[in-house]
Coordinates of C-alpha atoms in Angstrom, one line a residue:
X18 CA 67.6 -8.0 -28.0
X19 CA 66.0 -5.9 -31.0
X20 CA 64.8 -9.0 -32.2
X21 CA 63.1 -9.8 -29.1
X22 CA 62.1 -6.2 -28.3
X23 CA 60.1 -6.1 -31.2
X24 CA 58.6 -9.4 -30.8
X25 CA 57.4 -8.7 -27.6
X26 CA 55.7 -5.5 -28.6
X27 CA 54.2 -7.3 -32.1
X28 CA 52.9 -10.2 -29.0
X29 CA 51.5 -7.6 -26.5
X30 CA 49.6 -5.7 -29.6
X31 CA 48.0 -9.0 -30.6
X32 CA 47.1 -9.6 -27.4
X33 CA 45.3 -6.1 -26.4
X34 CA 43.5 -7.0 -30.0
X35 CA 42.4 -10.2 -28.8
X36 CA 41.2 -8.7 -25.5
X37 CA 39.1 -6.0 -26.6
X38 CA 37.9 -8.0 -29.4
X39 CA 36.7 -10.9 -27.3
X40 CA 35.2 -8.6 -25.0
X41 CA 33.4 -5.9 -27.4
X42 CA 32.1 -9.2 -29.3
X43 CA 30.0 -10.1 -25.9
X44 CA 27.3 -7.7 -26.5
X45 CA 27.0 -8.5 -29.9
X46 CA 27.0 -12.2 -29.5
X47 CA 24.2 -11.7 -27.1
X48 CA 22.0 -9.7 -29.6
X49 CA 21.8 -12.7 -32.0
X50 CA 20.7 -15.3 -29.4
X51 CA 16.9 -16.2 -30.3
X52 CA 15.3 -16.0 -27.1
X53 CA 11.4 -16.1 -26.4
X54 CA 12.0 -13.0 -23.9
X55 CA 14.4 -10.1 -24.2
X56 CA 17.9 -8.7 -23.5
X57 CA 18.2 -5.0 -22.3
X58 CA 21.5 -3.6 -22.6
X59 CA 20.3 0.0 -21.7
X60 CA 18.5 -0.2 -18.3
X61 CA 20.5 -2.3 -16.4
X62 CA 21.1 0.1 -13.3
X63 CA 18.2 -1.5 -10.9
X64 CA 20.2 -5.0 -11.6
X65 CA 23.1 -3.4 -9.9
X66 CA 21.2 -3.2 -6.8
X67 CA 19.9 -5.3 -4.1
X68 CA 18.2 -5.1 -0.7
X69 CA 21.4 -5.0 1.5
X70 CA 22.1 -1.4 -0.7
X71 CA 26.2 -1.3 0.2
X72 CA 27.2 -3.5 -3.5
X73 CA 26.7 -2.0 -7.0
X74 CA 28.0 -4.2 -9.8
X75 CA 26.8 -2.9 -13.4
X76 CA 25.9 -5.9 -15.7
X77 CA 26.5 -5.8 -19.2
X78 CA 23.0 -7.2 -19.9
X79 CA 19.9 -8.2 -18.1
X80 CA 17.7 -11.0 -19.7
X81 CA 13.8 -11.0 -19.2
X82 CA 13.1 -14.9 -20.0
X83 CA 9.8 -16.3 -21.0
X84 CA 11.2 -19.9 -20.9
X85 CA 13.3 -22.2 -19.4
X86 CA 14.8 -22.5 -23.0
X87 CA 15.9 -18.8 -23.0
X88 CA 18.0 -19.2 -19.9
X89 CA 19.5 -22.7 -21.1
X90 CA 20.3 -20.6 -24.3
X91 CA 22.2 -18.1 -22.8
X92 CA 23.9 -20.4 -20.2
X93 CA 24.9 -22.7 -23.1
X94 CA 26.0 -19.7 -25.2
X95 CA 28.5 -18.7 -22.5
X96 CA 29.9 -22.1 -22.0
X97 CA 30.3 -22.7 -25.2
X98 CA 32.0 -19.3 -25.9
X99 CA 34.6 -20.8 -23.3
X100 CA 37.1 -19.2 -20.9
X101 CA 37.8 -16.8 -23.6
X102 CA 34.8 -15.0 -22.6
X103 CA 34.7 -12.7 -19.3
X104 CA 30.9 -13.4 -19.1
X105 CA 29.1 -14.7 -16.1
X106 CA 25.7 -15.0 -15.1
X107 CA 23.4 -14.3 -11.9
X108 CA 20.0 -15.0 -11.1
X109 CA 18.3 -11.9 -9.8
X110 CA 15.1 -13.1 -7.9
X111 CA 13.5 -10.4 -5.6
X112 CA 16.8 -8.8 -5.3
X113 CA 16.6 -9.2 -1.8
X114 CA 20.0 -10.0 -1.4
X115 CA 22.5 -8.4 1.1
X116 CA 26.0 -8.4 -0.6
X117 CA 25.9 -8.2 -4.3
X118 CA 25.4 -12.1 -4.5
X119 CA 22.9 -11.8 -7.0
X120 CA 24.6 -9.0 -9.2
X121 CA 26.9 -9.8 -12.3
X122 CA 29.8 -7.4 -13.2
X123 CA 30.0 -6.8 -17.1
X124 CA 27.7 -10.2 -17.1
X125 CA 24.3 -11.2 -17.3
X126 CA 21.7 -11.0 -14.7
X127 CA 18.2 -13.0 -15.6
X128 CA 15.1 -11.3 -14.0
X129 CA 13.7 -14.7 -12.7
X130 CA 10.6 -12.9 -11.9
X131 CA 10.0 -12.4 -15.7
X132 CA 10.0 -16.3 -16.3
X133 CA 6.6 -17.9 -17.8
X134 CA 5.9 -21.3 -18.2
X135 CA 3.7 -24.1 -17.0
X136 CA 1.0 -22.9 -14.2
X137 CA 1.8 -23.0 -10.9
X138 CA 0.2 -26.4 -10.2
X139 CA -1.5 -27.9 -6.9
X140 CA -1.6 -31.5 -6.0
X141 CA -4.4 -32.2 -3.3
X142 CA -4.2 -36.2 -3.2
X143 CA -2.0 -37.7 -0.7
X144 CA 1.5 -36.3 0.4
X145 CA 0.0 -33.0 -1.4
X146 CA 2.5 -30.4 -3.0
X147 CA 2.7 -27.5 -5.5
X148 CA 4.5 -27.4 -8.7
X149 CA 5.8 -23.5 -9.1
X150 CA 8.3 -21.4 -10.9
X151 CA 11.9 -20.5 -9.7
X152 CA 10.9 -17.1 -9.9
X153 CA 7.4 -17.2 -7.9
X154 CA 7.0 -15.3 -5.2
X155 CA 6.6 -17.3 -1.6
X156 CA 3.2 -15.3 -1.0
X157 CA 1.6 -15.9 -4.4
X158 CA 2.1 -19.4 -3.8
X159 CA 0.6 -19.2 -0.1
X160 CA -2.1 -17.5 -2.0
X161 CA -2.6 -20.3 -4.7
X162 CA -2.5 -23.3 -2.1
X163 CA -5.0 -21.7 0.2
X164 CA -7.5 -22.4 -2.3
X165 CA -7.1 -25.7 -1.5
X166 CA -6.9 -25.5 1.9
X167 CA -3.1 -26.4 2.0
X168 CA 0.1 -24.3 2.6
X169 CA 3.7 -25.1 2.5
X170 CA 5.2 -26.4 6.0
X171 CA 8.3 -24.0 6.4
X172 CA 8.6 -20.5 5.9
X173 CA 10.6 -17.7 6.0
X174 CA 9.7 -14.5 8.1
X175 CA 9.5 -12.5 4.7
X176 CA 7.3 -13.8 2.0
X177 CA 7.9 -11.6 -0.8
X178 CA 11.2 -13.5 -1.9
X179 CA 11.4 -16.2 -4.7
X180 CA 11.2 -20.0 -4.6
X181 CA 14.7 -20.4 -6.5
X182 CA 16.4 -17.3 -4.0
X183 CA 15.4 -18.9 -0.7
X184 CA 16.0 -22.6 -1.8
X185 CA 19.6 -21.4 -2.8
X186 CA 20.4 -20.6 0.8
X187 CA 18.1 -22.6 3.1
X188 CA 14.6 -20.4 3.9
X189 CA 14.6 -20.5 7.5
X190 CA 12.0 -19.2 10.0
X191 CA 10.4 -20.3 13.2
X192 CA 8.6 -23.3 11.8
X193 CA 12.3 -25.2 10.9
X194 CA 12.6 -26.5 14.8
X195 CA 9.5 -28.8 13.3
X196 CA 9.9 -29.2 9.7
X197 CA 13.6 -28.2 9.0
X198 CA 14.1 -25.1 6.4
X199 CA 12.5 -24.9 3.2
X200 CA 15.3 -26.8 1.7
X201 CA 14.2 -30.1 3.8
X202 CA 10.3 -29.9 2.3
X203 CA 11.3 -30.1 -1.7
X204 CA 10.2 -33.4 -3.8
X205 CA 12.0 -32.3 -6.8
X206 CA 13.5 -29.5 -8.8
X207 CA 14.4 -28.4 -12.4
X208 CA 17.8 -26.6 -12.6
X209 CA 19.6 -25.4 -16.0
X210 CA 23.4 -26.2 -14.9
X211 CA 26.8 -23.8 -15.9
X212 CA 26.5 -25.9 -19.0
X213 CA 23.3 -24.9 -20.2
X214 CA 21.7 -28.5 -19.7
X215 CA 18.0 -28.4 -18.2
X216 CA 17.9 -31.3 -16.0
X217 CA 15.1 -32.6 -13.3
X218 CA 16.7 -33.9 -10.3
X219 CA 15.1 -35.4 -7.2
X220 CA 16.2 -38.0 -4.5
X221 CA 16.1 -40.3 -6.8
X222 CA 17.2 -39.0 -10.5
X223 CA 20.2 -36.8 -10.4
X224 CA 20.2 -36.8 -6.5
X225 CA 24.3 -35.5 -6.3
X226 CA 22.8 -32.1 -8.4
X227 CA 19.3 -32.1 -6.0
X228 CA 21.5 -32.2 -2.8
X229 CA 23.9 -29.9 -4.2
X230 CA 21.9 -27.3 -5.6
X231 CA 19.8 -27.0 -2.2
X232 CA 21.6 -24.4 -0.1
X233 CA 24.2 -24.3 -2.9
X234 CA 24.4 -20.5 -2.9
X235 CA 23.4 -20.7 -6.7
X236 CA 26.7 -22.1 -7.8
X237 CA 25.9 -25.4 -9.4
X238 CA 22.7 -24.4 -11.2
X239 CA 19.8 -21.8 -11.7
X240 CA 16.3 -23.5 -10.4
X241 CA 13.6 -22.8 -12.7
X242 CA 11.0 -24.8 -11.0
X243 CA 10.5 -26.6 -7.7
X244 CA 7.9 -29.3 -6.2
X245 CA 7.3 -28.2 -2.5
X246 CA 5.5 -30.3 0.2
X247 CA 2.3 -29.1 1.6
X248 CA 0.1 -29.7 4.4
X249 CA -3.7 -28.9 5.6
X250 CA -3.4 -25.2 6.3
X251 CA -5.1 -23.8 9.4
X252 CA -7.7 -20.9 9.4
X253 CA -6.5 -18.6 12.4
X254 CA -3.1 -18.3 14.4
X255 CA -3.2 -17.6 18.3
X256 CA -0.2 -15.0 18.2
X257 CA 1.4 -14.6 21.7
X258 CA 4.5 -12.8 22.8
X259 CA 6.1 -12.9 26.5
X260 CA 9.3 -11.4 28.0
X261 CA 11.8 -12.5 30.5
X262 CA 14.7 -10.5 31.7
X263 CA 17.1 -13.7 32.2
X264 CA 18.8 -14.9 29.4
X265 CA 19.2 -18.5 30.7
X266 CA 15.7 -19.0 31.4
X267 CA 14.5 -17.2 27.6
X268 CA 16.8 -19.9 26.2
X269 CA 16.0 -23.0 28.3
X270 CA 12.3 -22.6 27.7
X271 CA 12.7 -22.3 24.2
X272 CA 15.0 -25.7 24.0
X273 CA 12.2 -27.2 26.2
X274 CA 9.5 -25.8 23.8
X275 CA 11.4 -27.6 20.4
X276 CA 11.8 -30.5 21.9
X277 CA 8.6 -31.4 23.5
X278 CA 6.1 -33.4 21.4
X279 CA 3.1 -31.2 22.3
X280 CA 4.5 -27.5 21.5
X281 CA 3.5 -24.3 19.3
X282 CA 4.0 -24.6 15.4
X283 CA 6.1 -21.4 15.7
X284 CA 8.9 -20.5 17.9
X285 CA 11.1 -17.4 17.6
X286 CA 12.6 -15.0 20.0
X287 CA 14.3 -11.5 20.0
X288 CA 16.4 -9.2 22.2
X289 CA 15.5 -5.8 23.2
X290 CA 18.3 -3.4 24.5
X291 CA 17.7 -0.1 26.0
X292 CA 14.2 0.3 24.5
X293 CA 11.2 2.3 26.4
X294 CA 7.5 2.0 26.1
X295 CA 7.9 -1.2 24.8
X296 CA 4.5 -2.7 26.0
X297 CA 2.7 0.5 24.8
X298 CA 3.8 -0.2 21.5
X299 CA 2.5 -3.4 21.4
X300 CA -1.0 -2.9 22.2
X301 CA -2.0 -1.9 19.1
X302 CA -1.7 -5.5 17.9
X303 CA -1.4 -7.5 21.4
X304 CA -4.1 -7.6 24.5
X305 CA -2.3 -8.0 27.8
X306 CA -3.4 -11.0 29.5
X307 CA -3.7 -8.7 32.5
X308 CA -3.9 -4.8 31.4
X309 CA -3.3 -3.7 35.6
X310 CA -0.1 -5.5 35.4
X311 CA 1.0 -4.7 32.3
X312 CA 0.7 -1.2 32.8
X313 CA 2.6 -1.4 36.1
X314 CA 5.5 -3.2 34.0
X315 CA 8.7 -0.9 34.1
X316 CA 11.6 -2.2 31.5
X317 CA 13.9 0.8 33.4
X318 CA 16.4 0.3 30.4
X319 CA 17.5 -3.4 30.9
X320 CA 18.0 -6.4 28.3
X321 CA 14.6 -7.8 27.9
X322 CA 14.1 -11.2 25.7
X323 CA 10.9 -11.9 23.7
X324 CA 9.1 -15.1 23.1
X325 CA 7.2 -15.1 20.4
X326 CA 4.9 -18.2 19.8
X327 CA 1.8 -19.4 17.6
X328 CA -0.1 -21.9 17.6
X329 CA -2.0 -22.7 14.6
X330 CA -6.4 -23.7 14.6
X331 CA -9.4 -24.2 12.9
X332 CA -12.2 -21.6 14.4
X333 CA -14.2 -24.8 15.9
X334 CA -11.4 -26.2 17.6
X335 CA -11.2 -22.4 19.4
X336 CA -12.0 -23.6 23.2
X337 CA -9.7 -26.8 23.1
X338 CA -6.8 -24.7 21.6
X339 CA -7.1 -22.2 24.3
X340 CA -6.8 -24.9 27.2
X341 CA -3.8 -26.4 25.3
X342 CA -2.3 -23.0 24.8
X343 CA -2.9 -22.3 28.9
X344 CA -1.1 -25.8 29.5
X345 CA 1.6 -25.2 27.5
X346 CA 2.5 -21.4 29.1
X347 CA 1.9 -22.5 32.6
X348 CA 5.3 -24.6 31.8
X349 CA 7.2 -21.6 31.2
X350 CA 8.6 -18.7 33.4
X351 CA 8.3 -15.6 31.3
X352 CA 7.1 -12.8 33.3
X353 CA 3.8 -12.9 34.1
X354 CA 2.7 -9.4 33.7
X355 CA 4.1 -9.3 30.0
X356 CA 1.7 -11.7 28.3
X357 CA 0.5 -10.4 25.5
X358 CA -1.8 -12.2 22.3
X359 CA -4.0 -11.9 19.8
X360 CA -5.9 -13.9 17.2
X361 CA -5.4 -13.5 13.4
X362 CA -5.7 -14.9 9.9
X363 CA -3.0 -17.7 9.1
X364 CA -1.9 -15.3 6.0
X365 CA -1.8 -12.6 8.2
X366 CA 0.7 -14.1 10.2
X367 CA 2.5 -15.3 7.6
X368 CA 2.9 -12.3 6.0
X369 CA 3.2 -9.8 9.2
X370 CA 6.8 -8.8 8.0
X371 CA 5.0 -7.0 4.7
X372 CA 3.2 -4.4 6.7
X373 CA 6.3 -3.1 8.2
X374 CA 7.7 -3.4 4.9
X375 CA 4.9 -1.1 3.8
X376 CA 5.3 1.3 6.7
X377 CA 9.1 1.5 6.1
X378 CA 8.4 2.4 2.3
X379 CA 6.3 5.1 3.1
X380 CA 8.8 6.9 5.2
X381 CA 11.7 6.4 2.9
X382 CA 13.4 3.9 5.2
X383 CA 13.2 0.9 3.2
X384 CA 15.7 1.7 0.4
X385 CA 18.5 1.7 3.1
X386 CA 21.6 0.2 3.4
X387 CA 21.2 -3.1 5.5
X388 CA 24.1 -4.7 7.0
X389 CA 22.7 -7.9 8.3
X390 CA 24.6 -10.5 10.0
X391 CA 23.2 -13.7 10.3
X392 CA 25.1 -16.2 12.6
X393 CA 24.3 -19.9 13.6
X394 CA 25.8 -20.8 17.0
X395 CA 25.6 -24.1 18.8
X396 CA 23.5 -24.5 21.7
X397 CA 26.6 -25.4 24.2
X398 CA 27.8 -22.1 23.3
X399 CA 25.2 -19.6 23.1
X400 CA 25.0 -18.3 26.8
X401 CA 28.6 -17.0 26.2
X402 CA 28.1 -15.7 23.3
X403 CA 24.5 -13.8 24.7
X404 CA 27.2 -12.7 28.0
X405 CA 29.4 -11.0 25.2
X406 CA 27.2 -9.7 22.8
X407 CA 24.5 -8.7 24.7
X408 CA 26.2 -7.7 27.5
X409 CA 29.0 -5.5 26.0
X410 CA 29.3 -5.3 22.1
X411 CA 25.4 -4.7 21.2
X412 CA 24.3 -1.4 23.2
X413 CA 21.0 -0.9 21.3
X414 CA 18.5 -2.5 19.1
X415 CA 16.7 0.2 18.1
X416 CA 18.1 -0.2 14.4
X417 CA 16.4 -3.2 13.7
X418 CA 15.5 -6.7 15.1
X419 CA 17.8 -9.1 16.9
X420 CA 16.4 -12.4 16.2
X421 CA 17.6 -15.7 18.3
X422 CA 15.8 -19.2 18.0
X423 CA 16.7 -22.8 18.2
X424 CA 16.3 -25.4 15.8
X425 CA 16.9 -28.9 15.7
X426 CA 20.0 -30.4 13.6
X427 CA 18.0 -33.5 13.1
X428 CA 15.8 -31.7 10.1
X429 CA 18.2 -30.6 8.2
X430 CA 19.7 -33.3 5.4
X431 CA 23.2 -33.0 6.1
X432 CA 23.8 -34.0 1.8
X433 CA 22.5 -30.7 1.0
X434 CA 25.1 -27.8 0.3
X435 CA 23.9 -25.7 3.6
X436 CA 26.5 -25.4 6.2
X437 CA 25.6 -25.9 9.9
X438 CA 27.3 -26.1 13.4
X439 CA 28.0 -29.2 14.4
X440 CA 25.8 -29.7 17.1
X441 CA 22.2 -31.5 17.8
X442 CA 20.6 -28.3 18.6
X443 CA 21.9 -24.8 17.3
X444 CA 20.3 -21.2 17.3
X445 CA 20.0 -18.6 14.6
X446 CA 20.8 -15.2 15.7
X447 CA 19.9 -12.3 13.0
X448 CA 21.0 -9.0 13.3
X449 CA 18.7 -7.1 11.1
X450 CA 19.8 -3.7 11.4
X451 CA 19.1 -0.6 9.0
X452 CA 21.6 2.2 8.5
X453 CA 20.7 5.6 8.5
X454 CA 22.5 7.1 5.3
X455 CA 24.8 9.8 5.6
X456 CA 24.9 9.2 9.3
X457 CA 27.9 9.4 11.4
X458 CA 26.3 8.1 14.9
X459 CA 25.4 4.8 16.0
X460 CA 22.7 4.1 13.3
X461 CA 25.1 5.1 10.6
X462 CA 26.5 2.1 8.3
X463 CA 30.1 2.1 9.6
X464 CA 29.2 2.1 13.1
X465 CA 27.1 -1.2 12.5
X466 CA 29.7 -2.5 10.2
X467 CA 32.3 -2.4 13.0
X468 CA 30.1 -3.9 15.4
X469 CA 29.3 -6.9 13.1
X470 CA 33.1 -6.9 13.0
X471 CA 33.3 -7.2 16.6
X472 CA 31.2 -9.9 17.2
X473 CA 32.6 -11.9 14.3
X474 CA 36.1 -11.6 16.0
X475 CA 34.7 -12.4 19.3
X476 CA 33.1 -15.9 18.0
X477 CA 36.5 -16.5 16.1
X478 CA 38.8 -15.7 19.2
X479 CA 36.5 -17.9 21.1
X480 CA 35.8 -20.8 19.0
X481 CA 32.3 -21.1 19.1
X482 CA 31.8 -23.2 16.3
X483 CA 30.0 -20.7 14.6
X484 CA 28.6 -20.8 11.1
X485 CA 27.4 -17.8 8.7
X486 CA 23.9 -18.1 7.1
X487 CA 23.6 -16.0 4.4
X488 CA 27.7 -16.3 4.2
X489 CA 29.7 -13.6 3.2
X490 CA 33.5 -14.2 2.5
X491 CA 35.9 -12.1 0.8
X492 CA 38.5 -14.4 0.2
X493 CA 39.1 -17.9 -1.2
X494 CA 40.7 -19.3 2.2
X495 CA 37.7 -17.9 3.9
X496 CA 35.3 -19.7 2.1
X497 CA 37.5 -23.0 2.4
X498 CA 37.3 -22.4 6.4
X499 CA 33.5 -21.9 6.2
X500 CA 32.7 -25.3 4.5
X501 CA 35.7 -27.0 6.3
X502 CA 35.7 -30.6 5.4
X503 CA 33.0 -30.4 2.7
X504 CA 34.9 -28.1 0.9
X505 CA 36.3 -30.9 -1.2
X506 CA 32.8 -32.1 -2.0
X507 CA 31.5 -28.3 -2.9
X508 CA 34.8 -27.8 -4.9
X509 CA 34.2 -31.1 -7.0
X510 CA 30.9 -30.4 -7.3
X511 CA 31.2 -27.1 -8.7
X512 CA 33.9 -28.7 -11.4
X513 CA 30.9 -31.3 -12.2
X514 CA 28.2 -28.7 -12.9
X515 CA 29.7 -25.3 -13.4
X516 CA 33.3 -25.7 -14.7
X517 CA 33.9 -22.6 -16.2
X518 CA 32.2 -20.9 -12.9
X519 CA 30.0 -18.8 -15.0
X520 CA 26.9 -19.0 -12.2
X521 CA 26.6 -16.7 -9.2
X522 CA 29.9 -14.5 -9.3
X523 CA 28.5 -12.2 -6.8
X524 CA 29.1 -14.9 -4.1
X525 CA 32.3 -14.4 -5.0
X526 CA 33.9 -18.1 -4.0
X527 CA 34.9 -19.0 -7.6
X528 CA 36.5 -17.1 -10.0
X529 CA 36.0 -17.3 -13.7
X530 CA 39.6 -18.6 -15.2
X531 CA 39.7 -16.3 -18.2
X532 CA 42.2 -18.0 -21.1
X533 CA 43.5 -16.0 -24.2
X534 CA 45.1 -18.8 -25.7

């Protein structure tokens, strides 16, 4: 017994020494790497924050890469350290993630906006495209492409996000019903896998990796370059808003529009609960069709549904456009006194959310907790969802917009890693709330999180067939349920491209296996 006790003490001491040596050698081993950019080991606190402002996971180091080789060298080094190292890697774009997805506790965060490489290239021939870095912001891609009279086809509502960030999720906005999400508009990519390999991939080359990475939540590789499909860009946008008091009418009109051959170029809806003086707030930007009628409209605290529409045009087609828009609007059943419209340059329309960001930043209301909840709901269940959520659970929308609009499943590629409902048409419902710090009221973080939980519990109990967009789960079983029958493929792809689970630890899907043998 004495011998066994002595052996166990000696064994545990050796284990402690090996663990300490392993952990303490991580920073020093990174310091010896030859990279064109540089590592920061001291100024790392900013990489433990994101837009969600709820999770703070401090990394060991931040890499500021100047080249793709820097990223590959770093990941390859960690891969070669094997399971004896705890190090993981997260790619951080414009830090707009919500639940710490771009963070790496005691790992390496790669600042993708530092990535330098070949200059953005716009090809203007048949089937035009732009080649851009994975760390490039969509707003900068838009500006560059507009110089050639071109623009990407599909967008997110907010353009100050990186290419790699949105392509790792899906990239959805009001154009998705026509062009699909951003991941449906990519020709090829350059990717650094979890083994540190730099691979080009497309439909024809490394096609499994190509489809894995698109919507893959960063699990299979870091997107360092992408070739994005373009189309001719318009000069102007006719921007329209109308109101409905009945949800079924509102939803039916949206579904009619996204199925029509001749329709608007952008279609989104949002919900308004317990908001007063609504029309007066819009008049700074939008003109009412009939000012007298509009002034007499009273919301009376009703739940209203706003349909937001846009038609793109060039200035020389303004007269024909007005006739076309008039014909489209005549088919809709909105409250006639609430037709508001304006005309703005194309870039101003696409970058509209940034205007709100500037205002919120000036008031100190941007860097607050954002407990957002994004859901995909099958068309067949949307009325049931609306009755419960907008009728009982949600009592106010003053803490942030609630978006709701349908998209066509046919515009999504089921070979990608993105998870969507089993329905030909499904709705994106986005609760984009902001929490007031230190508040214990209805605008406080705990109240909003409780509200989100009630919504999720209802979806589960009612068996709506809901899927989360920008998903966040805390257990392995929840992730398996999220992917459903696609889990085996997703898991196999992880084993192929990132077998040590080095990449994107903040998603909490896979955990790096640590071995001390």
